[in-house]
XYZ file of C-alpha atoms in Angstrom:
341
model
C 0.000 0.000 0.000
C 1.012 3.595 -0.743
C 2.461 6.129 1.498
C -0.566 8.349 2.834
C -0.171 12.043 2.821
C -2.935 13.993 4.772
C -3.735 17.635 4.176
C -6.104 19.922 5.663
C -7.753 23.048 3.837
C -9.639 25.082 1.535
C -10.359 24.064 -1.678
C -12.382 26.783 -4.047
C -14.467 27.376 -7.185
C -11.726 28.974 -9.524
C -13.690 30.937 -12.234
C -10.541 32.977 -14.680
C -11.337 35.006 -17.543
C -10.431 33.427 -20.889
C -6.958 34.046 -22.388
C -5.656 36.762 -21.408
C -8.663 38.948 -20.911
C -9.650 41.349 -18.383
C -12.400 41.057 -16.438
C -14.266 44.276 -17.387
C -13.487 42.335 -20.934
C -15.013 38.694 -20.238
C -18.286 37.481 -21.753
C -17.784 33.972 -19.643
C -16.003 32.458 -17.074
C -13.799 29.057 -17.055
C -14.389 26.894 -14.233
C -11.393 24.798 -12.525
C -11.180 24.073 -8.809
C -7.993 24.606 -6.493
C -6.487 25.497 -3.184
C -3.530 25.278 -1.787
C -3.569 21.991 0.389
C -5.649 20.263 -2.582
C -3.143 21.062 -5.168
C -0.559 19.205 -2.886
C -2.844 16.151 -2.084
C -2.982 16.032 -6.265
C 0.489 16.279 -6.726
C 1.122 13.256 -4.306
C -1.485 11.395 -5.998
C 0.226 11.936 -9.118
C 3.743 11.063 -8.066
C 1.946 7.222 -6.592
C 1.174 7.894 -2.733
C -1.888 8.192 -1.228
C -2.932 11.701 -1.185
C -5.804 12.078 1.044
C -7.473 16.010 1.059
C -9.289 16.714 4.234
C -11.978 19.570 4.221
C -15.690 20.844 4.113
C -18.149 21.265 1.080
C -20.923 22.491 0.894
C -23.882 19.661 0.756
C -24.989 20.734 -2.783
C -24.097 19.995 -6.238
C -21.337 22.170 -6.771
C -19.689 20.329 -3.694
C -20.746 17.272 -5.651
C -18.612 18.479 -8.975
C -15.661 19.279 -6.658
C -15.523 16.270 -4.867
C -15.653 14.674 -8.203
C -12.452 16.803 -9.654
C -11.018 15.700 -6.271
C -11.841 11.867 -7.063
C -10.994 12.138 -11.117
C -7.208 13.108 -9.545
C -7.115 9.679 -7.179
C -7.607 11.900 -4.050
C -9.014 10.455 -1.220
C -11.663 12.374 -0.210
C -13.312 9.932 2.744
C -12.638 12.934 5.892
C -13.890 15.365 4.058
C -17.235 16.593 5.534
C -19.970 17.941 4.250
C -22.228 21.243 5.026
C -22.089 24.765 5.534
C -23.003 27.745 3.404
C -21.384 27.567 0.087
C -17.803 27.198 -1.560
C -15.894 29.863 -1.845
C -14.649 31.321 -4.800
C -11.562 33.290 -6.612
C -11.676 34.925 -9.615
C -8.571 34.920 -11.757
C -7.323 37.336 -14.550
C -3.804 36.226 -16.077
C -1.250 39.157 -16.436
C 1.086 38.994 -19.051
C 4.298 40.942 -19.890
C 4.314 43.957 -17.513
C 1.051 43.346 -16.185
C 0.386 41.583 -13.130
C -2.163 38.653 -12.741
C -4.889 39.363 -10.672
C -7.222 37.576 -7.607
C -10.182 38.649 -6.361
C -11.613 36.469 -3.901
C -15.351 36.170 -2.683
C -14.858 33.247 0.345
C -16.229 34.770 3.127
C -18.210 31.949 4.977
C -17.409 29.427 3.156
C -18.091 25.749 4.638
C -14.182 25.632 5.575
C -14.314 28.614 7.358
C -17.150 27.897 9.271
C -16.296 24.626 9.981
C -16.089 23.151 13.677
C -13.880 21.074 15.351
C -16.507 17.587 15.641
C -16.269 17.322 11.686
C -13.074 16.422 11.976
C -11.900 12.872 13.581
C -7.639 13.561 13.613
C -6.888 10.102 15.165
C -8.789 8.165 12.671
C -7.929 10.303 9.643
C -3.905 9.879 10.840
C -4.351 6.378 11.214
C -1.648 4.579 8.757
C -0.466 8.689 7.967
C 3.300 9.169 7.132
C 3.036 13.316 6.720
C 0.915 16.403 7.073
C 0.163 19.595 5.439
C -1.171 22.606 5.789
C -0.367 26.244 4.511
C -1.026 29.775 6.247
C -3.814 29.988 4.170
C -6.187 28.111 6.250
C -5.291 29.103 9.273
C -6.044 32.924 7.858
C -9.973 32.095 7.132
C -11.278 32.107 10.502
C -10.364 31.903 14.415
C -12.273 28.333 14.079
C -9.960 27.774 10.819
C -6.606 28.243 12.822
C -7.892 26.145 16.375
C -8.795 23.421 13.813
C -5.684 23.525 12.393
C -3.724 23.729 16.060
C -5.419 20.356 16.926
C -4.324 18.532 13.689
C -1.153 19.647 14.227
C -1.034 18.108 18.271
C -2.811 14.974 16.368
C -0.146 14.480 14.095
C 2.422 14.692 16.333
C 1.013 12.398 18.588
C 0.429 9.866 15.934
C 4.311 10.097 15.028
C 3.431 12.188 12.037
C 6.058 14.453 10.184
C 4.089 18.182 10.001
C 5.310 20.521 6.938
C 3.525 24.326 6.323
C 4.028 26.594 3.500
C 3.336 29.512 5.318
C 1.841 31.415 1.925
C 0.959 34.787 3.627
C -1.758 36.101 2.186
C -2.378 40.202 2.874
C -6.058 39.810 1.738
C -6.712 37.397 4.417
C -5.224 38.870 7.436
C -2.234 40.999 8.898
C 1.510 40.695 9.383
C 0.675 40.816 13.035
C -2.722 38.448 13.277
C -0.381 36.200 10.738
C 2.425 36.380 12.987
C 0.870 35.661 16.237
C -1.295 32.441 14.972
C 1.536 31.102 13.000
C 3.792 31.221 15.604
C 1.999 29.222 18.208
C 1.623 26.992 15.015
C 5.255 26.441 14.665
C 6.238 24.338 16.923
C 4.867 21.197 15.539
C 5.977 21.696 12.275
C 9.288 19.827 11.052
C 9.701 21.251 7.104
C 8.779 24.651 6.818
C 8.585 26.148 2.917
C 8.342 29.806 2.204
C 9.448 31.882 -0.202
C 11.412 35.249 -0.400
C 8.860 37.237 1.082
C 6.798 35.015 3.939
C 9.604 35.011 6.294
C 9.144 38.836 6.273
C 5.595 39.456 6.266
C 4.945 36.864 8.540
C 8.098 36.903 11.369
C 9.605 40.014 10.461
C 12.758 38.086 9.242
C 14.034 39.496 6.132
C 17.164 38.811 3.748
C 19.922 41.494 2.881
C 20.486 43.028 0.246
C 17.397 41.821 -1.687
C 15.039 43.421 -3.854
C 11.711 41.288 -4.206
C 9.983 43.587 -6.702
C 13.121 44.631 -8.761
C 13.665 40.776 -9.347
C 17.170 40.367 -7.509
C 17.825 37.918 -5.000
C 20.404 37.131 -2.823
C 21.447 33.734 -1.525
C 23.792 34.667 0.972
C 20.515 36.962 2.400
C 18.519 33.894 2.138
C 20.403 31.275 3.762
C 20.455 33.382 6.879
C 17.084 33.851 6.710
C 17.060 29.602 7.412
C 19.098 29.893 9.469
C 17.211 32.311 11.882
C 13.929 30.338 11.361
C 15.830 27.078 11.870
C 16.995 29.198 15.640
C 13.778 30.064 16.528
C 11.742 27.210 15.637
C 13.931 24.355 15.845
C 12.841 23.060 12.213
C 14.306 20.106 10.733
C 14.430 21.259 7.538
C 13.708 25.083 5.177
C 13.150 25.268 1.780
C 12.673 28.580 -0.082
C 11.303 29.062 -3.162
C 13.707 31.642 -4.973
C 11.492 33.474 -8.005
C 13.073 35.879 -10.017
C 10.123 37.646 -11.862
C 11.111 39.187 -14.933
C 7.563 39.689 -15.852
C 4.207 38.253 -15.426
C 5.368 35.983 -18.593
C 8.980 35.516 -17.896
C 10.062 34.275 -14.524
C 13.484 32.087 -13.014
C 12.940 29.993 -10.745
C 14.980 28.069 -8.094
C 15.240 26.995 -4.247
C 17.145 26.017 -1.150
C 16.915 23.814 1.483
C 18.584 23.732 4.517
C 19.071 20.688 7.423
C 20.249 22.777 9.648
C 23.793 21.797 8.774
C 23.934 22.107 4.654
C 22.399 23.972 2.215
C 21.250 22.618 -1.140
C 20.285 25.028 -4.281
C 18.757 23.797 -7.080
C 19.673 24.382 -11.037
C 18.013 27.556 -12.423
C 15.061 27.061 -14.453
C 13.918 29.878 -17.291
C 10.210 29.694 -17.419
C 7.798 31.130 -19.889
C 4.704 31.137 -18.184
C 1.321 29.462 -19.133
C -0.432 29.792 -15.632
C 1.950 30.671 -12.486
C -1.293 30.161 -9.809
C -0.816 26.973 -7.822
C 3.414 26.989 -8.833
C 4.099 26.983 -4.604
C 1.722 24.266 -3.995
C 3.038 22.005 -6.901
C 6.859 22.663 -4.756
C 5.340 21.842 -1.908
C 3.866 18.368 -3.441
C 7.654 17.554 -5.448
C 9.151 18.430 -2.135
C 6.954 15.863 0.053
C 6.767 13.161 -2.100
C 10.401 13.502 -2.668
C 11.504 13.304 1.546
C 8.271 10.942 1.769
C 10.273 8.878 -0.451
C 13.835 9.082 0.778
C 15.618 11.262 -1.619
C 19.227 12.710 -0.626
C 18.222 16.489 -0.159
C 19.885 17.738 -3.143
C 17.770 15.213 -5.393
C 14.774 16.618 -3.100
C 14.890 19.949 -3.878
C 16.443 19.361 -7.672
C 12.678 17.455 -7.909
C 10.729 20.057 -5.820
C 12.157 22.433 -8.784
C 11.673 20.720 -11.464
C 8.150 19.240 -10.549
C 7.208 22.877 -9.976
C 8.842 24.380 -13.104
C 6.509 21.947 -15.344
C 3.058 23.095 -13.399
C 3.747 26.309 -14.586
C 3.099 25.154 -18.170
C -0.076 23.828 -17.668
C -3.476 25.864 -17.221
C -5.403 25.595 -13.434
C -4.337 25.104 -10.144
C -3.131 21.534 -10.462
C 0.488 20.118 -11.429
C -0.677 17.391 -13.790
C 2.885 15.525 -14.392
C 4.373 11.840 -13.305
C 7.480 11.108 -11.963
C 9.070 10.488 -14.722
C 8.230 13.823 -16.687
C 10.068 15.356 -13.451
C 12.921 13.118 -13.292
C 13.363 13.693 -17.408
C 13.477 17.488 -16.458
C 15.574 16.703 -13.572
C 18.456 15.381 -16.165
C 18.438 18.065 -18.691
C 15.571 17.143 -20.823
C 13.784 20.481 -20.948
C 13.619 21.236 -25.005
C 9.850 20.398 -25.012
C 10.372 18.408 -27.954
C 6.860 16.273 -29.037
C 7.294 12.591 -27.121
C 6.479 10.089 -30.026
């Protein structure tokens, strides 16, 4: 039997302009579904191990078509519970060149963030578990969101669980200091923390030198004490951070490290022309689990993290549709993009 990978979160009704268009410019709306913790428990699924998506959807038929997506990706879906209000929803418009992409969300009291603590049995859902997930996104929804997520965490632990967060601060959700102060107590559970160059900032107030986010130039020196301090504080076994370069909304490098607390491991430098960059993070997250899940040195961890993530931004929605083997062909060189025959 397969490795199982829990995650716990919000998964959303992802409506995105066609093309390129604007929204004051859209006649219609695709539909796709993602969230952070979902697009992880895919990922896994892909790569072989059980991925198994924890949540709650509304009892109504557009929780029926997302459960469905869920299912068509060989998630488990058997914790997640059903009720509340409604799903919530993000809009998308996709920048391109010098213009940015765009998210609106509409998610306020969504069944997630109303959710209580009795739809949710941790010791039975952790039962035969290897790892856990979560992101700073769901903590963000709601106080009920975050205590939720505080008693996974103690579950997992006590079921001998590893814990990893990508702390994915999210300004429209909450504050540096709300962020701060609910992540924190967070923390200490969690074994692999991922981030990129500008969580560690907005959400602890650690920041690298001599880097300039928006201007596109990064640092490693900067970043590798920025593990380091988070590795001080929190007593992590392990840091990855995502290192983006953005060029443009089109254009984009992209890289990482990862730190033990002894070494630090960068990745090769990929040169991405972007299809659709939303869900990128989460598809690291999901090389980087299945990766450690599976016993990779850490330089072949975060070489696949990278690569894995580097393909999912070629491919439309929130999802990183690829096998291992697309990711390990990347990993060797094989980038050209030449048609498979």
């Amino acid at each position: 039997m397969s490795k199982k990978v829990v995650t716990f979160g919000e998964i959303m009704l992802r409506l995105q302009t066609p093309g390129y268009k604007r929204f004051i410019q859209a006649q219609s709306l695709d539909v796709e579904y993602g969230g952070g913790e979902a697009n992880v428990a895919v990922s896994v699924a892909n790569y072989g191990l059980t991925g198994c998506f924890v949540s709650k959807l509304p009892a109504n038929p557009i929780g029926d078509a997302c459960l469905a997506q869920l299912r068509k990706h060989n998630v488990c879906t058997r914790h997640i519970a059903r009720g509340g209000e409604r799903l919530g929803i993000y809009f998308v418009e996709k920048g391109a060149s010098q213009r940015a992409s765009n998210v609106v969300y509409d998610r306020a009291h969504s069944a997630i963030a109303t959710a209580d603590a009795s739809d949710f049995n941790w010791k039975e859902i952790f039962d035969g578990a290897v790892w856990f997930h979560f992101t700073g996104i769901t903590p963000a929804l709601s106080d009920s969101s975050a205590a939720i997520c505080l008693e996974a965490c103690k579950a997992a632990k006590a079921a001998g669980v590893k814990v990893s967060c990508d702390l994915n601060f999210r300004k429209k959700l909450w504050t540096s200091e709300k962020a701060g102060q609910v992540m924190g107590e967070l923390m200490q559970y969690v074994d692999v923390l991922i981030a990129n160059e500008e969580d560690a900032e907005k959400v602890f107030g650690i920041k690298a030198d001599n880097t300039d986010v928006t201007g596109g130039q990064l640092n490693d020196e900067g970043y590798k004490e920025v593990c380091k301090k988070l590795v001080d504080r929190f007593g992590f076994e392990k840091v990855a951070i995502t290192l983006r370069e953005s060029i443009s909304a089109s254009v984009n490098d992209w890289a990482a490290l990862l730190y033990d607390g002894n070494e630090f491991y960068k990745s090769k430098k990929y040169h991405i022309n972007i299809v659709d960059r939303v869900g990128g993070g989460d598809s690291f997250g999901g090389g980087l689990i299945y990766s450690l899940v599976e016993g990779y040195s850490c330089q072949d961890a975060i070489e696949f993290a990278v690569a894995a993530s580097c393909l999912k931004h070629s491919i439309e929605g929130d999802m990183n549709l690829v096998s291992v083997d697309e990711v390990k062909n990347l990993m060797k060189g094989d980038g050209s993009g030449r048609v498979q025959r």
